[in-house]
Amino acid sequence: MADWLTGRITENRQWTPRLFSLKFHAPLGNFKAGQFVRIALEIDGEIVARPYSLVNSPDESEHEIFFNIVPEGPLTTRLASFRPGDEIMVADRTYGFLTLDEVPAVRHLWMLATGTGVGPFVSILKSQDAWQRFEKVVLVYSVRTAQELAYRHVIDDIGSRFHQQFSFVPLITREQQTGIINKRVTDAIKGGELEEQAGIRISADDSHVMMCGNSAMITDVSELLMQRNMRKHLRREPGHITTEKYH
């Protein structure tokens, strides 16, 4: 059972009416880019905790989480109202296998995110390991509206520094945007637009796909990839598909 540390908020950023990120200081130990931590508050005499991926890289001293307000949820509405100096409870350890040390040797790394699922991939992209291991890294980031494309300043900076290795493919599903794919991830794979914009194909021969976000997207894309002879990655049986389970 994890113990609880005290975290102190340093910044609250509101991206849209429902999307927020919190930066905080906490004496959290070492973690791997892509992992998540449990955040909690005491509400009506009970500790209410939820898992949130860390957006910051392990080298950054400030921790950060990215979340959307869950209607009638007990935690997110309160977190969204926090200001610098407020305190939260932070588990003393991190969890998760959406990390690069779980990815077998391969040429191309694909990261498919919907909504706040981009968080762990931002952490991975900030770290050096991805750029030392893979010939090509592709971030696919699907949101409903252009306003929801958070962390563009970070993604654009990464693109400028690693432009030969990095491809960023944004998808917007509920707005028409020139030059951007206006389809869901599954439809963009079926139609070929996703791979055309990335400049490479998703192949069992040279690709590994990491996914985080909407469970329906993960299920549907996994089925498409299985049609290409790709399978879920397990330590005992290396494969091509890595997903995260928050528990």
mmCIF file of C-alpha atoms in Angstrom:
data_model
loop_
_atom_site.group_PDB
_atom_site.id
_atom_site.type_symbol
_atom_site.label_atom_id
_atom_site.label_comp_id
_atom_site.label_asym_id
_atom_site.label_seq_id
_atom_site.Cartn_x
_atom_site.Cartn_y
_atom_site.Cartn_z
ATOM 1 C CA MET A 1 0.000 0.000 0.000
ATOM 2 C CA ALA A 2 1.440 3.368 -0.984
ATOM 3 C CA ASP A 3 1.952 6.125 1.552
ATOM 4 C CA TRP A 4 0.789 9.647 0.829
ATOM 5 C CA LEU A 5 3.122 12.578 0.261
ATOM 6 C CA THR A 6 2.176 16.234 0.380
ATOM 7 C CA GLY A 7 2.203 18.008 -2.960
ATOM 8 C CA ARG A 8 2.031 21.782 -3.263
ATOM 9 C CA ILE A 9 0.465 23.337 -6.353
ATOM 10 C CA THR A 10 2.696 25.763 -8.276
ATOM 11 C CA GLU A 11 0.535 26.402 -11.366
ATOM 12 C CA ASN A 12 -3.005 25.770 -12.594
ATOM 13 C CA ARG A 13 -3.475 26.093 -16.344
ATOM 14 C CA GLN A 14 -6.907 26.003 -17.944
ATOM 15 C CA TRP A 15 -6.669 24.929 -21.592
ATOM 16 C CA THR A 16 -10.403 24.813 -22.327
ATOM 17 C CA PRO A 17 -13.552 24.953 -20.193
ATOM 18 C CA ARG A 18 -13.021 21.268 -19.345
ATOM 19 C CA LEU A 19 -9.252 20.682 -19.710
ATOM 20 C CA PHE A 20 -6.738 21.591 -17.004
ATOM 21 C CA SER A 21 -3.160 20.891 -16.024
ATOM 22 C CA LEU A 22 -1.648 21.226 -12.575
ATOM 23 C CA LYS A 23 2.031 21.620 -11.774
ATOM 24 C CA PHE A 24 3.167 20.763 -8.283
ATOM 25 C CA HIS A 25 6.162 20.042 -6.098
ATOM 26 C CA ALA A 26 6.270 16.760 -4.188
ATOM 27 C CA PRO A 27 9.123 14.599 -2.859
ATOM 28 C CA LEU A 28 8.317 11.875 -5.374
ATOM 29 C CA GLY A 29 11.146 9.459 -6.074
ATOM 30 C CA ASN A 30 12.524 8.336 -9.410
ATOM 31 C CA PHE A 31 10.041 7.379 -12.099
ATOM 32 C CA LYS A 32 10.070 6.403 -15.758
ATOM 33 C CA ALA A 33 8.699 8.635 -18.498
ATOM 34 C CA GLY A 34 5.190 7.417 -19.302
ATOM 35 C CA GLN A 35 4.266 6.277 -15.813
ATOM 36 C CA PHE A 36 1.343 7.508 -13.710
ATOM 37 C CA VAL A 37 0.839 8.477 -10.078
ATOM 38 C CA ARG A 38 -2.217 8.482 -7.844
ATOM 39 C CA ILE A 39 -3.467 11.885 -6.703
ATOM 40 C CA ALA A 40 -5.903 12.193 -3.812
ATOM 41 C CA LEU A 41 -7.932 14.592 -1.705
ATOM 42 C CA GLU A 42 -9.746 14.039 1.546
ATOM 43 C CA ILE A 43 -13.432 14.527 0.766
ATOM 44 C CA ASP A 44 -16.113 14.167 3.443
ATOM 45 C CA GLY A 45 -13.716 12.293 5.675
ATOM 46 C CA GLU A 46 -12.608 9.831 2.983
ATOM 47 C CA ILE A 47 -9.503 9.730 0.798
ATOM 48 C CA VAL A 48 -10.574 9.855 -2.851
ATOM 49 C CA ALA A 49 -7.757 8.931 -5.262
ATOM 50 C CA ARG A 50 -7.425 8.663 -9.033
ATOM 51 C CA PRO A 51 -4.494 7.811 -11.375
ATOM 52 C CA TYR A 52 -2.959 10.551 -13.530
ATOM 53 C CA SER A 53 -0.050 10.253 -15.944
ATOM 54 C CA LEU A 54 2.919 12.502 -15.295
ATOM 55 C CA VAL A 55 3.470 14.951 -18.150
ATOM 56 C CA ASN A 56 6.893 16.066 -16.957
ATOM 57 C CA SER A 57 10.056 14.161 -17.768
ATOM 58 C CA PRO A 58 12.009 12.447 -14.968
ATOM 59 C CA ASP A 59 14.633 15.208 -15.283
ATOM 60 C CA GLU A 60 12.188 18.002 -14.422
ATOM 61 C CA SER A 61 11.796 19.036 -10.791
ATOM 62 C CA GLU A 62 8.185 20.156 -11.153
ATOM 63 C CA HIS A 63 5.599 17.437 -11.625
ATOM 64 C CA GLU A 64 2.572 17.914 -13.854
ATOM 65 C CA ILE A 65 -0.742 16.188 -14.558
ATOM 66 C CA PHE A 66 -3.247 16.815 -17.361
ATOM 67 C CA PHE A 67 -6.932 16.049 -16.845
ATOM 68 C CA ASN A 68 -10.458 16.801 -17.914
ATOM 69 C CA ILE A 69 -13.341 17.613 -15.608
ATOM 70 C CA VAL A 70 -15.531 14.559 -15.100
ATOM 71 C CA PRO A 71 -19.165 15.658 -14.682
ATOM 72 C CA GLU A 72 -20.228 15.025 -11.090
ATOM 73 C CA GLY A 73 -16.847 13.435 -10.393
ATOM 74 C CA PRO A 74 -15.682 13.972 -6.800
ATOM 75 C CA LEU A 75 -12.067 14.851 -7.588
ATOM 76 C CA THR A 76 -11.558 16.706 -10.860
ATOM 77 C CA THR A 77 -13.873 19.645 -10.152
ATOM 78 C CA ARG A 78 -11.997 20.319 -6.936
ATOM 79 C CA LEU A 79 -8.585 19.928 -8.575
ATOM 80 C CA ALA A 80 -9.584 22.392 -11.292
ATOM 81 C CA SER A 81 -10.273 25.038 -8.641
ATOM 82 C CA PHE A 82 -6.870 24.731 -6.949
ATOM 83 C CA ARG A 83 -4.386 27.590 -6.965
ATOM 84 C CA PRO A 84 -0.656 27.927 -6.221
ATOM 85 C CA GLY A 85 0.020 27.073 -2.602
ATOM 86 C CA ASP A 86 -2.861 24.615 -2.254
ATOM 87 C CA GLU A 87 -1.982 21.086 -1.192
ATOM 88 C CA ILE A 88 -2.827 17.703 -2.679
ATOM 89 C CA MET A 89 -2.004 14.141 -1.659
ATOM 90 C CA VAL A 90 0.440 12.300 -3.919
ATOM 91 C CA ALA A 91 1.216 8.580 -3.731
ATOM 92 C CA ASP A 92 4.842 7.884 -2.889
ATOM 93 C CA ARG A 93 5.376 5.637 -5.906
ATOM 94 C CA THR A 94 4.587 5.574 -9.607
ATOM 95 C CA TYR A 95 3.052 2.822 -11.690
ATOM 96 C CA GLY A 96 2.583 1.713 -15.260
ATOM 97 C CA PHE A 97 4.202 -0.048 -18.191
ATOM 98 C CA LEU A 98 3.688 2.578 -20.907
ATOM 99 C CA THR A 99 7.437 3.119 -20.854
ATOM 100 C CA LEU A 100 10.179 2.740 -23.415
ATOM 101 C CA ASP A 101 12.019 0.052 -21.499
ATOM 102 C CA GLU A 102 8.993 -2.158 -22.205
ATOM 103 C CA VAL A 103 9.317 -1.596 -25.970
ATOM 104 C CA PRO A 104 11.407 -4.168 -27.885
ATOM 105 C CA ALA A 105 14.066 -3.139 -30.378
ATOM 106 C CA VAL A 106 12.350 -1.666 -33.432
ATOM 107 C CA ARG A 107 12.899 1.065 -36.031
ATOM 108 C CA HIS A 108 9.665 3.053 -35.727
ATOM 109 C CA LEU A 109 7.723 4.091 -32.619
ATOM 110 C CA TRP A 110 4.098 5.166 -32.955
ATOM 111 C CA MET A 111 2.299 6.916 -30.078
ATOM 112 C CA LEU A 112 -1.478 7.176 -30.490
ATOM 113 C CA ALA A 113 -3.338 9.427 -28.049
ATOM 114 C CA THR A 114 -6.844 10.732 -27.620
ATOM 115 C CA GLY A 115 -7.590 13.668 -25.322
ATOM 116 C CA THR A 116 -5.639 13.685 -22.079
ATOM 117 C CA GLY A 117 -3.961 10.425 -23.136
ATOM 118 C CA VAL A 118 -1.264 12.591 -24.714
ATOM 119 C CA GLY A 119 0.197 13.249 -21.249
ATOM 120 C CA PRO A 120 2.520 10.233 -20.914
ATOM 121 C CA PHE A 121 3.712 10.689 -24.492
ATOM 122 C CA VAL A 122 4.706 14.296 -23.811
ATOM 123 C CA SER A 123 6.819 12.973 -20.934
ATOM 124 C CA ILE A 124 8.425 10.371 -23.213
ATOM 125 C CA LEU A 125 9.076 12.902 -25.973
ATOM 126 C CA LYS A 126 10.816 15.228 -23.503
ATOM 127 C CA SER A 127 13.206 12.442 -22.525
ATOM 128 C CA GLN A 128 16.279 11.478 -24.525
ATOM 129 C CA ASP A 129 15.723 7.740 -24.813
ATOM 130 C CA ALA A 130 13.246 7.950 -27.714
ATOM 131 C CA TRP A 131 15.669 9.931 -29.862
ATOM 132 C CA GLN A 132 18.534 7.562 -29.165
ATOM 133 C CA ARG A 133 16.581 4.358 -29.889
ATOM 134 C CA PHE A 134 14.275 4.940 -32.857
ATOM 135 C CA GLU A 135 14.778 6.067 -36.436
ATOM 136 C CA LYS A 136 11.298 7.597 -36.505
ATOM 137 C CA VAL A 137 8.884 8.660 -33.754
ATOM 138 C CA VAL A 138 5.285 9.490 -34.669
ATOM 139 C CA LEU A 139 2.839 11.212 -32.318
ATOM 140 C CA VAL A 140 -0.810 10.902 -33.339
ATOM 141 C CA TYR A 141 -2.990 13.193 -31.220
ATOM 142 C CA SER A 142 -6.777 13.048 -31.683
ATOM 143 C CA VAL A 143 -9.112 15.646 -30.136
ATOM 144 C CA ARG A 144 -12.587 16.981 -30.802
ATOM 145 C CA THR A 145 -11.715 20.625 -31.471
ATOM 146 C CA ALA A 146 -8.569 22.568 -32.338
ATOM 147 C CA GLN A 147 -8.682 24.289 -28.945
ATOM 148 C CA GLU A 148 -8.151 20.913 -27.285
ATOM 149 C CA LEU A 149 -4.742 20.371 -28.910
ATOM 150 C CA ALA A 150 -2.863 21.045 -25.681
ATOM 151 C CA TYR A 151 0.932 21.167 -25.301
ATOM 152 C CA ARG A 152 1.418 22.399 -28.863
ATOM 153 C CA HIS A 153 4.302 24.609 -27.694
ATOM 154 C CA VAL A 154 6.096 21.544 -26.325
ATOM 155 C CA ILE A 155 5.316 19.412 -29.375
ATOM 156 C CA ASP A 156 6.413 22.158 -31.783
ATOM 157 C CA ASP A 157 9.680 22.617 -29.884
ATOM 158 C CA ILE A 158 10.358 18.886 -30.072
ATOM 159 C CA GLY A 159 9.557 18.986 -33.783
ATOM 160 C CA SER A 160 12.065 21.780 -34.363
ATOM 161 C CA ARG A 161 14.819 19.920 -32.522
ATOM 162 C CA PHE A 162 14.186 16.458 -33.937
ATOM 163 C CA HIS A 163 12.545 17.290 -37.256
ATOM 164 C CA GLN A 164 14.249 14.447 -39.126
ATOM 165 C CA GLN A 165 13.096 11.832 -36.637
ATOM 166 C CA PHE A 166 9.730 13.205 -35.528
ATOM 167 C CA SER A 167 6.316 13.337 -37.189
ATOM 168 C CA PHE A 168 3.320 14.962 -35.531
ATOM 169 C CA VAL A 169 -0.104 14.004 -36.881
ATOM 170 C CA PRO A 170 -3.000 15.875 -35.216
ATOM 171 C CA LEU A 171 -6.572 14.714 -35.795
ATOM 172 C CA ILE A 172 -9.648 16.871 -35.134
ATOM 173 C CA THR A 173 -12.952 15.026 -35.187
ATOM 174 C CA ARG A 174 -15.629 17.707 -34.702
ATOM 175 C CA GLU A 175 -14.250 20.673 -36.638
ATOM 176 C CA GLN A 176 -13.089 21.093 -40.208
ATOM 177 C CA GLN A 177 -9.485 22.305 -40.268
ATOM 178 C CA THR A 178 -7.487 22.777 -43.460
ATOM 179 C CA GLY A 179 -4.375 20.610 -43.571
ATOM 180 C CA ILE A 180 -5.467 18.485 -40.598
ATOM 181 C CA ILE A 181 -7.116 15.071 -40.746
ATOM 182 C CA ASN A 182 -10.764 15.449 -39.742
ATOM 183 C CA LYS A 183 -11.354 11.796 -38.906
ATOM 184 C CA ARG A 184 -11.130 9.428 -35.974
ATOM 185 C CA VAL A 185 -7.908 7.473 -35.623
ATOM 186 C CA THR A 186 -9.457 4.247 -36.863
ATOM 187 C CA ASP A 187 -10.911 5.889 -39.969
ATOM 188 C CA ALA A 188 -7.613 7.664 -40.699
ATOM 189 C CA ILE A 189 -5.822 4.314 -40.575
ATOM 190 C CA LYS A 190 -8.407 2.646 -42.806
ATOM 191 C CA GLY A 191 -8.305 5.527 -45.298
ATOM 192 C CA GLY A 192 -4.516 5.717 -45.380
ATOM 193 C CA GLU A 193 -4.328 9.414 -44.425
ATOM 194 C CA LEU A 194 -2.596 8.805 -41.114
ATOM 195 C CA GLU A 195 0.331 6.899 -42.576
ATOM 196 C CA GLU A 196 0.527 9.258 -45.541
ATOM 197 C CA GLN A 197 1.014 12.253 -43.250
ATOM 198 C CA ALA A 198 3.477 10.382 -41.048
ATOM 199 C CA GLY A 199 5.522 9.349 -44.064
ATOM 200 C CA ILE A 200 5.847 5.710 -42.955
ATOM 201 C CA ARG A 201 3.600 2.673 -42.623
ATOM 202 C CA ILE A 202 2.581 0.818 -39.506
ATOM 203 C CA SER A 203 4.097 -2.613 -40.006
ATOM 204 C CA ALA A 204 4.749 -5.686 -37.905
ATOM 205 C CA ASP A 205 8.232 -5.762 -39.433
ATOM 206 C CA ASP A 206 9.487 -2.460 -38.053
ATOM 207 C CA SER A 207 6.856 -0.731 -35.891
ATOM 208 C CA HIS A 208 5.731 -0.632 -32.277
ATOM 209 C CA VAL A 209 2.484 1.124 -31.348
ATOM 210 C CA MET A 210 1.823 2.644 -27.915
ATOM 211 C CA MET A 211 -1.727 3.805 -27.164
ATOM 212 C CA CYS A 212 -3.319 5.846 -24.404
ATOM 213 C CA GLY A 213 -6.748 7.441 -24.165
ATOM 214 C CA ASN A 214 -10.278 6.437 -25.072
ATOM 215 C CA SER A 215 -10.817 2.713 -24.478
ATOM 216 C CA ALA A 216 -12.920 2.344 -27.632
ATOM 217 C CA MET A 217 -10.078 3.801 -29.719
ATOM 218 C CA ILE A 218 -7.600 1.395 -28.163
ATOM 219 C CA THR A 219 -9.867 -1.596 -28.791
ATOM 220 C CA ASP A 220 -10.710 -0.622 -32.365
ATOM 221 C CA VAL A 221 -7.144 0.252 -33.370
ATOM 222 C CA SER A 222 -5.842 -2.947 -31.783
ATOM 223 C CA GLU A 223 -8.253 -4.925 -33.961
ATOM 224 C CA LEU A 224 -7.006 -3.112 -37.074
ATOM 225 C CA LEU A 225 -3.383 -3.761 -36.138
ATOM 226 C CA MET A 226 -4.084 -7.431 -35.515
ATOM 227 C CA GLN A 227 -5.198 -7.625 -39.136
ATOM 228 C CA ARG A 228 -1.620 -6.612 -39.969
ATOM 229 C CA ASN A 229 -0.222 -9.525 -37.933
ATOM 230 C CA MET A 230 0.565 -7.290 -34.959
ATOM 231 C CA ARG A 231 -0.131 -8.492 -31.421
ATOM 232 C CA LYS A 232 -0.185 -7.180 -27.882
ATOM 233 C CA HIS A 233 3.259 -6.918 -26.310
ATOM 234 C CA LEU A 234 3.970 -9.073 -23.284
ATOM 235 C CA ARG A 235 7.243 -9.492 -21.447
ATOM 236 C CA ARG A 236 7.099 -13.248 -21.957
ATOM 237 C CA GLU A 237 6.066 -12.837 -25.593
ATOM 238 C CA PRO A 238 7.342 -9.667 -27.335
ATOM 239 C CA GLY A 239 4.778 -8.017 -29.565
ATOM 240 C CA HIS A 240 3.897 -4.757 -31.294
ATOM 241 C CA ILE A 241 1.156 -3.074 -29.208
ATOM 242 C CA THR A 242 1.495 -1.493 -25.757
ATOM 243 C CA THR A 243 -1.418 0.057 -23.866
ATOM 244 C CA GLU A 244 -1.899 1.353 -20.342
ATOM 245 C CA LYS A 245 -4.246 0.134 -17.621
ATOM 246 C CA TYR A 246 -4.721 2.587 -14.773
ATOM 247 C CA HIS A 247 -5.046 0.511 -11.637
#
